[in-house]
């Protein structure tokens, strides 16, 4: 049996994550290595995002969450932020034009109310137009932070307590999950971080309690479908115990 068919056989037996998270990191370093402005890295990163997203949908991953812009990324210079907003708009315009032919449901997680009107409108339209898709759910995390998400959930629950519809001792883990942006979705099984950084950077803090992590020493624009395959293969060989034995 040759190598390819071994691999095909192996991947057919692999356990796919139900929910995959990707921290799309390393765009700036990718550009710097090439003597280009950081924004060129973001453009290359956005192109790769489209490729990897389609691939995830094609192999049958049910939920994919990508980290596109964190609540802390506002600390960056305003010209970089402006460039990122331009890239987001361009992506969504393209998505509304052709990406929606694909069977992918796009949702946004994070506080998107702060974005300027035109971008907000594109976000709303993309969610509306793809709402009845039955394939992969794609969560795009924009102005997302795990702590901000938990703070938002706590406020919603506190409001119910204030209105006497809930007692503090009635608050359950399940209720907290149901007040996060990812309500109703399974927790991530696998979180990938290209760019070689060993940190979570405020991504899916509550939901990742038992996620497997794979850190890869590749910058996001260089991350390929083969890299994803090898991460999925590693994941499927991990022994997940969830606190048991
Ligand atoms: C990730 O790439 C994109 C965003 C955070 C918006 P970076 O811009 O963080 O790239 P590095 O980490 O500086 O290389
Ligand atoms: C995490 O990357 C956020 C996104 C990829 C959108 P960062 O580049 O912001 O994270 P740190 O600053 O290295 O922790
Ligand atoms: Mg970074």
mmCIF file of C-alpha atoms and ligand atoms in Angstrom:
data_model
loop_
_atom_site.group_PDB
_atom_site.id
_atom_site.type_symbol
_atom_site.label_atom_id
_atom_site.label_comp_id
_atom_site.label_asym_id
_atom_site.label_seq_id
_atom_site.Cartn_x
_atom_site.Cartn_y
_atom_site.Cartn_z
ATOM 1 C CA UNK A 1 0.000 0.000 0.000
ATOM 2 C CA UNK A 2 1.475 3.350 -0.934
ATOM 3 C CA UNK A 3 1.788 6.352 1.362
ATOM 4 C CA UNK A 4 -1.129 8.330 -0.114
ATOM 5 C CA UNK A 5 -3.674 5.601 0.303
ATOM 6 C CA UNK A 6 -2.472 5.006 3.855
ATOM 7 C CA UNK A 7 -3.009 8.652 4.563
ATOM 8 C CA UNK A 8 -6.412 8.687 2.897
ATOM 9 C CA UNK A 9 -7.448 5.664 4.866
ATOM 10 C CA UNK A 10 -6.146 7.246 8.049
ATOM 11 C CA UNK A 11 -7.886 10.551 7.462
ATOM 12 C CA UNK A 12 -11.152 8.804 6.668
ATOM 13 C CA UNK A 13 -10.959 7.300 10.138
ATOM 14 C CA UNK A 14 -9.875 10.528 11.825
ATOM 15 C CA UNK A 15 -12.168 12.149 14.358
ATOM 16 C CA UNK A 16 -12.895 15.683 13.224
ATOM 17 C CA UNK A 17 -13.448 18.397 15.812
ATOM 18 C CA UNK A 18 -17.083 19.436 15.934
ATOM 19 C CA UNK A 19 -15.947 22.968 16.621
ATOM 20 C CA UNK A 20 -12.561 24.276 15.517
ATOM 21 C CA UNK A 21 -11.150 27.616 16.635
ATOM 22 C CA UNK A 22 -8.332 29.390 14.811
ATOM 23 C CA UNK A 23 -6.333 32.340 16.112
ATOM 24 C CA UNK A 24 -5.238 33.860 12.811
ATOM 25 C CA UNK A 25 -1.960 35.312 14.031
ATOM 26 C CA UNK A 26 1.338 36.302 12.455
ATOM 27 C CA UNK A 27 0.289 38.595 9.589
ATOM 28 C CA UNK A 28 2.561 41.427 10.712
ATOM 29 C CA UNK A 29 5.646 39.209 11.040
ATOM 30 C CA UNK A 30 4.910 37.627 7.666
ATOM 31 C CA UNK A 31 4.982 41.078 6.056
ATOM 32 C CA UNK A 32 8.061 42.207 7.988
ATOM 33 C CA UNK A 33 10.016 39.161 6.816
ATOM 34 C CA UNK A 34 9.324 40.305 3.255
ATOM 35 C CA UNK A 35 10.092 43.968 3.855
ATOM 36 C CA UNK A 36 6.432 44.844 3.337
ATOM 37 C CA UNK A 37 4.109 47.020 5.468
ATOM 38 C CA UNK A 38 2.118 45.115 8.129
ATOM 39 C CA UNK A 39 -1.074 45.817 6.192
ATOM 40 C CA UNK A 40 0.216 43.661 3.311
ATOM 41 C CA UNK A 41 0.317 40.826 5.834
ATOM 42 C CA UNK A 42 -3.324 41.438 6.717
ATOM 43 C CA UNK A 43 -4.289 41.306 3.036
ATOM 44 C CA UNK A 44 -2.418 38.005 2.644
ATOM 45 C CA UNK A 45 -4.014 36.757 5.874
ATOM 46 C CA UNK A 46 -7.503 37.585 4.603
ATOM 47 C CA UNK A 47 -6.880 35.657 1.380
ATOM 48 C CA UNK A 48 -5.721 32.677 3.402
ATOM 49 C CA UNK A 49 -8.754 32.942 5.647
ATOM 50 C CA UNK A 50 -11.012 32.476 2.615
ATOM 51 C CA UNK A 51 -9.056 29.432 1.465
ATOM 52 C CA UNK A 52 -8.949 27.737 4.865
ATOM 53 C CA UNK A 53 -12.614 28.467 5.564
ATOM 54 C CA UNK A 54 -13.711 26.820 2.324
ATOM 55 C CA UNK A 55 -11.493 23.854 3.066
ATOM 56 C CA UNK A 56 -12.974 23.415 6.559
ATOM 57 C CA UNK A 57 -16.469 23.471 5.089
ATOM 58 C CA UNK A 58 -15.492 20.971 2.386
ATOM 59 C CA UNK A 59 -14.147 18.393 4.834
ATOM 60 C CA UNK A 60 -17.242 18.625 7.017
ATOM 61 C CA UNK A 61 -16.255 20.655 10.072
ATOM 62 C CA UNK A 62 -19.596 21.722 11.580
ATOM 63 C CA UNK A 63 -18.455 24.880 13.428
ATOM 64 C CA UNK A 64 -15.454 27.092 12.768
ATOM 65 C CA UNK A 65 -14.587 30.170 14.823
ATOM 66 C CA UNK A 66 -11.870 32.485 13.571
ATOM 67 C CA UNK A 67 -10.317 35.269 15.605
ATOM 68 C CA UNK A 68 -10.132 38.293 13.311
ATOM 69 C CA UNK A 69 -9.948 41.303 15.656
ATOM 70 C CA UNK A 70 -9.707 41.337 19.446
ATOM 71 C CA UNK A 71 -10.937 43.879 21.976
ATOM 72 C CA UNK A 72 -7.230 44.583 22.605
ATOM 73 C CA UNK A 73 -6.366 45.162 18.943
ATOM 74 C CA UNK A 74 -7.718 48.743 19.254
ATOM 75 C CA UNK A 75 -4.337 49.512 20.871
ATOM 76 C CA UNK A 76 -2.698 49.353 17.449
ATOM 77 C CA UNK A 77 -1.779 52.443 15.423
ATOM 78 C CA UNK A 78 -4.819 54.009 13.763
ATOM 79 C CA UNK A 79 -3.517 53.487 10.222
ATOM 80 C CA UNK A 80 -3.264 49.723 10.844
ATOM 81 C CA UNK A 81 -6.788 49.674 12.321
ATOM 82 C CA UNK A 82 -8.089 51.647 9.338
ATOM 83 C CA UNK A 83 -6.452 49.183 6.954
ATOM 84 C CA UNK A 84 -7.990 46.240 8.822
ATOM 85 C CA UNK A 85 -11.464 47.808 8.682
ATOM 86 C CA UNK A 86 -10.990 48.288 4.930
ATOM 87 C CA UNK A 87 -10.020 44.622 4.544
ATOM 88 C CA UNK A 88 -13.067 43.501 6.578
ATOM 89 C CA UNK A 89 -15.362 45.580 4.364
ATOM 90 C CA UNK A 90 -13.810 44.262 1.190
ATOM 91 C CA UNK A 91 -14.110 40.686 2.442
ATOM 92 C CA UNK A 92 -17.783 41.121 3.324
ATOM 93 C CA UNK A 93 -18.586 42.786 0.014
ATOM 94 C CA UNK A 94 -16.982 39.856 -1.774
ATOM 95 C CA UNK A 95 -18.717 37.417 0.533
ATOM 96 C CA UNK A 96 -22.086 38.930 -0.281
ATOM 97 C CA UNK A 97 -21.235 38.643 -3.975
ATOM 98 C CA UNK A 98 -19.881 35.122 -4.300
ATOM 99 C CA UNK A 99 -19.054 33.438 -1.021
ATOM 100 C CA UNK A 100 -22.721 33.064 -0.203
ATOM 101 C CA UNK A 101 -23.110 30.597 -3.030
ATOM 102 C CA UNK A 102 -21.412 28.288 -0.583
ATOM 103 C CA UNK A 103 -23.412 26.514 2.034
ATOM 104 C CA UNK A 104 -21.863 28.394 4.970
ATOM 105 C CA UNK A 105 -23.722 30.277 7.667
ATOM 106 C CA UNK A 106 -21.783 33.331 8.772
ATOM 107 C CA UNK A 107 -22.192 34.755 12.263
ATOM 108 C CA UNK A 108 -20.261 37.413 14.113
ATOM 109 C CA UNK A 109 -19.201 37.116 17.711
ATOM 110 C CA UNK A 110 -18.060 40.141 19.676
ATOM 111 C CA UNK A 111 -19.501 43.597 20.136
ATOM 112 C CA UNK A 112 -19.919 44.665 16.533
ATOM 113 C CA UNK A 113 -22.057 47.689 17.492
ATOM 114 C CA UNK A 114 -18.895 49.818 17.720
ATOM 115 C CA UNK A 115 -17.959 49.462 14.053
ATOM 116 C CA UNK A 116 -18.802 52.280 11.672
ATOM 117 C CA UNK A 117 -22.133 52.243 9.849
ATOM 118 C CA UNK A 118 -21.102 50.795 6.517
ATOM 119 C CA UNK A 119 -19.202 47.874 8.076
ATOM 120 C CA UNK A 120 -22.030 47.221 10.535
ATOM 121 C CA UNK A 121 -24.498 47.090 7.687
ATOM 122 C CA UNK A 122 -22.333 44.581 5.803
ATOM 123 C CA UNK A 123 -22.138 42.466 8.963
ATOM 124 C CA UNK A 124 -25.912 42.474 9.387
ATOM 125 C CA UNK A 125 -26.542 41.705 5.713
ATOM 126 C CA UNK A 126 -24.045 38.844 5.671
ATOM 127 C CA UNK A 127 -25.713 37.303 8.723
ATOM 128 C CA UNK A 128 -29.178 37.738 7.228
ATOM 129 C CA UNK A 129 -28.324 36.446 3.766
ATOM 130 C CA UNK A 130 -26.592 33.336 5.106
ATOM 131 C CA UNK A 131 -29.021 32.640 7.965
ATOM 132 C CA UNK A 132 -30.783 29.752 6.235
ATOM 133 C CA UNK A 133 -27.601 27.950 5.135
ATOM 134 C CA UNK A 134 -27.387 24.429 6.422
ATOM 135 C CA UNK A 135 -23.646 23.753 6.111
ATOM 136 C CA UNK A 136 -20.788 24.857 8.322
ATOM 137 C CA UNK A 137 -21.388 27.640 10.843
ATOM 138 C CA UNK A 138 -18.590 30.204 10.565
ATOM 139 C CA UNK A 139 -18.215 32.512 13.558
ATOM 140 C CA UNK A 140 -16.056 35.535 12.819
ATOM 141 C CA UNK A 141 -14.777 37.017 16.075
ATOM 142 C CA UNK A 142 -14.562 40.769 15.643
ATOM 143 C CA UNK A 143 -14.108 43.185 18.522
ATOM 144 C CA UNK A 144 -14.209 39.949 20.468
ATOM 145 C CA UNK A 145 -12.653 39.291 23.862
ATOM 146 C CA UNK A 146 -13.437 36.391 26.178
ATOM 147 C CA UNK A 147 -13.538 38.681 29.192
ATOM 148 C CA UNK A 148 -15.831 41.203 27.501
ATOM 149 C CA UNK A 149 -18.101 38.315 26.471
ATOM 150 C CA UNK A 150 -18.274 37.011 30.055
ATOM 151 C CA UNK A 151 -18.887 40.527 31.404
ATOM 152 C CA UNK A 152 -21.754 40.909 28.934
ATOM 153 C CA UNK A 153 -23.229 37.560 30.038
ATOM 154 C CA UNK A 154 -22.936 38.495 33.731
ATOM 155 C CA UNK A 155 -24.771 41.755 33.061
ATOM 156 C CA UNK A 156 -27.618 39.945 31.296
ATOM 157 C CA UNK A 157 -27.999 37.526 34.206
ATOM 158 C CA UNK A 158 -27.717 40.319 36.792
ATOM 159 C CA UNK A 159 -30.525 42.133 35.007
ATOM 160 C CA UNK A 160 -32.750 39.059 35.399
ATOM 161 C CA UNK A 161 -31.864 38.852 39.103
ATOM 162 C CA UNK A 162 -32.684 42.543 39.495
ATOM 163 C CA UNK A 163 -36.079 41.996 37.903
ATOM 164 C CA UNK A 164 -36.645 39.112 40.327
ATOM 165 C CA UNK A 165 -37.047 36.551 37.534
ATOM 166 C CA UNK A 166 -33.910 34.703 38.685
ATOM 167 C CA UNK A 167 -32.318 33.877 42.030
ATOM 168 C CA UNK A 168 -28.492 33.942 42.251
ATOM 169 C CA UNK A 169 -28.419 30.290 43.369
ATOM 170 C CA UNK A 170 -30.359 29.318 40.240
ATOM 171 C CA UNK A 171 -27.508 30.436 37.961
ATOM 172 C CA UNK A 172 -25.931 27.404 36.326
ATOM 173 C CA UNK A 173 -22.938 26.827 34.052
ATOM 174 C CA UNK A 174 -25.395 26.028 31.280
ATOM 175 C CA UNK A 175 -27.073 29.434 31.745
ATOM 176 C CA UNK A 176 -23.748 31.201 31.483
ATOM 177 C CA UNK A 177 -23.006 29.308 28.247
ATOM 178 C CA UNK A 178 -26.411 30.325 26.913
ATOM 179 C CA UNK A 179 -25.645 34.009 27.455
ATOM 180 C CA UNK A 180 -22.382 33.956 25.508
ATOM 181 C CA UNK A 181 -22.151 34.919 21.832
ATOM 182 C CA UNK A 182 -21.754 31.216 21.015
ATOM 183 C CA UNK A 183 -25.047 30.228 22.700
ATOM 184 C CA UNK A 184 -26.411 26.970 21.350
ATOM 185 C CA UNK A 185 -23.115 25.881 19.782
ATOM 186 C CA UNK A 186 -20.827 23.100 20.986
ATOM 187 C CA UNK A 187 -17.661 24.139 22.817
ATOM 188 C CA UNK A 188 -14.512 24.179 20.691
ATOM 189 C CA UNK A 189 -12.708 20.819 20.673
ATOM 190 C CA UNK A 190 -9.566 22.130 19.062
ATOM 191 C CA UNK A 191 -7.941 25.556 18.988
ATOM 192 C CA UNK A 192 -5.128 26.211 16.554
ATOM 193 C CA UNK A 193 -2.668 29.021 16.876
ATOM 194 C CA UNK A 194 -0.276 29.536 14.021
ATOM 195 C CA UNK A 195 2.630 31.989 14.580
ATOM 196 C CA UNK A 196 4.224 30.028 17.410
ATOM 197 C CA UNK A 197 2.825 32.045 20.325
ATOM 198 C CA UNK A 198 1.933 29.987 23.379
ATOM 199 C CA UNK A 199 -0.972 32.043 24.643
ATOM 200 C CA UNK A 200 -4.732 32.322 24.328
ATOM 201 C CA UNK A 201 -4.973 36.126 23.940
ATOM 202 C CA UNK A 202 -8.525 36.331 25.340
ATOM 203 C CA UNK A 203 -10.047 33.873 22.837
ATOM 204 C CA UNK A 204 -13.086 31.761 23.858
ATOM 205 C CA UNK A 205 -12.047 31.712 27.529
ATOM 206 C CA UNK A 206 -15.134 30.009 28.924
ATOM 207 C CA UNK A 207 -15.792 27.752 25.957
ATOM 208 C CA UNK A 208 -12.231 26.398 25.756
ATOM 209 C CA UNK A 209 -12.257 24.763 29.217
ATOM 210 C CA UNK A 210 -11.489 21.364 27.644
ATOM 211 C CA UNK A 211 -10.298 22.361 24.179
ATOM 212 C CA UNK A 212 -7.140 20.782 22.822
ATOM 213 C CA UNK A 213 -4.512 23.308 21.748
ATOM 214 C CA UNK A 214 -2.123 23.035 18.857
ATOM 215 C CA UNK A 215 0.460 25.769 18.406
ATOM 216 C CA UNK A 216 2.104 25.785 14.990
ATOM 217 C CA UNK A 217 5.291 27.493 14.039
ATOM 218 C CA UNK A 218 3.903 28.961 10.821
ATOM 219 C CA UNK A 219 2.686 32.493 10.258
ATOM 220 C CA UNK A 220 -1.000 32.701 9.337
ATOM 221 C CA UNK A 221 -0.571 33.750 5.668
ATOM 222 C CA UNK A 222 1.740 30.712 5.214
ATOM 223 C CA UNK A 223 -0.618 28.276 6.931
ATOM 224 C CA UNK A 224 -1.803 25.693 4.377
ATOM 225 C CA UNK A 225 -4.525 23.073 4.105
ATOM 226 C CA UNK A 226 -1.738 20.510 4.644
ATOM 227 C CA UNK A 227 -0.879 22.195 7.944
ATOM 228 C CA UNK A 228 -4.537 21.956 8.867
ATOM 229 C CA UNK A 229 -4.622 18.274 7.906
ATOM 230 C CA UNK A 230 -1.652 17.530 10.128
ATOM 231 C CA UNK A 231 -3.211 19.437 13.044
ATOM 232 C CA UNK A 232 -6.466 17.513 12.561
ATOM 233 C CA UNK A 233 -4.536 14.274 12.497
ATOM 234 C CA UNK A 234 -2.714 15.183 15.716
ATOM 235 C CA UNK A 235 -6.039 16.123 17.308
ATOM 236 C CA UNK A 236 -7.601 12.854 16.370
ATOM 237 C CA UNK A 237 -4.760 11.038 18.159
ATOM 238 C CA UNK A 238 -5.071 13.037 21.371
ATOM 239 C CA UNK A 239 -6.440 11.276 24.417
ATOM 240 C CA UNK A 240 -9.122 13.563 25.854
ATOM 241 C CA UNK A 241 -10.067 12.697 29.411
ATOM 242 C CA UNK A 242 -12.240 15.638 30.518
ATOM 243 C CA UNK A 243 -11.101 15.067 34.083
ATOM 244 C CA UNK A 244 -11.864 11.348 34.011
ATOM 245 C CA UNK A 245 -9.316 8.557 33.682
HETATM 246 C C1 LIG B 1 -3.071 38.778 13.341
HETATM 247 O O1 LIG B 1 -1.782 39.112 12.920
HETATM 248 C C2 LIG B 1 -4.115 39.745 12.831
HETATM 249 C C3 LIG B 1 -4.721 40.589 13.867
HETATM 250 C C4 LIG B 1 -4.443 40.542 15.144
HETATM 251 C C5 LIG B 1 -5.714 41.547 13.434
HETATM 252 P P1 LIG B 1 -0.913 40.165 13.695
HETATM 253 O O2 LIG B 1 -1.182 41.516 13.138
HETATM 254 O O3 LIG B 1 -1.093 40.050 15.171
HETATM 255 O O4 LIG B 1 0.552 39.715 13.284
HETATM 256 P P2 LIG B 1 1.824 39.646 14.236
HETATM 257 O O5 LIG B 1 1.451 38.777 15.410
HETATM 258 O O6 LIG B 1 2.124 41.049 14.638
HETATM 259 O O7 LIG B 1 2.884 39.033 13.402
HETATM 260 C C1 LIG B 2 -4.750 37.563 18.714
HETATM 261 O O1 LIG B 2 -3.563 37.993 18.157
HETATM 262 C C2 LIG B 2 -5.911 38.255 18.062
HETATM 263 C C3 LIG B 2 -6.164 37.910 16.670
HETATM 264 C C4 LIG B 2 -5.503 37.035 15.960
HETATM 265 C C5 LIG B 2 -7.258 38.598 16.062
HETATM 266 P P1 LIG B 2 -2.723 39.191 18.764
HETATM 267 O O2 LIG B 2 -1.559 39.403 17.879
HETATM 268 O O3 LIG B 2 -3.594 40.354 19.014
HETATM 269 O O4 LIG B 2 -2.283 38.593 20.180
HETATM 270 P P2 LIG B 2 -1.043 38.974 21.105
HETATM 271 O O5 LIG B 2 -1.047 40.459 21.262
HETATM 272 O O6 LIG B 2 0.181 38.476 20.425
HETATM 273 O O7 LIG B 2 -1.310 38.233 22.373
HETATM 274 MG MG1 LIG B 3 -0.168 38.944 16.586
#
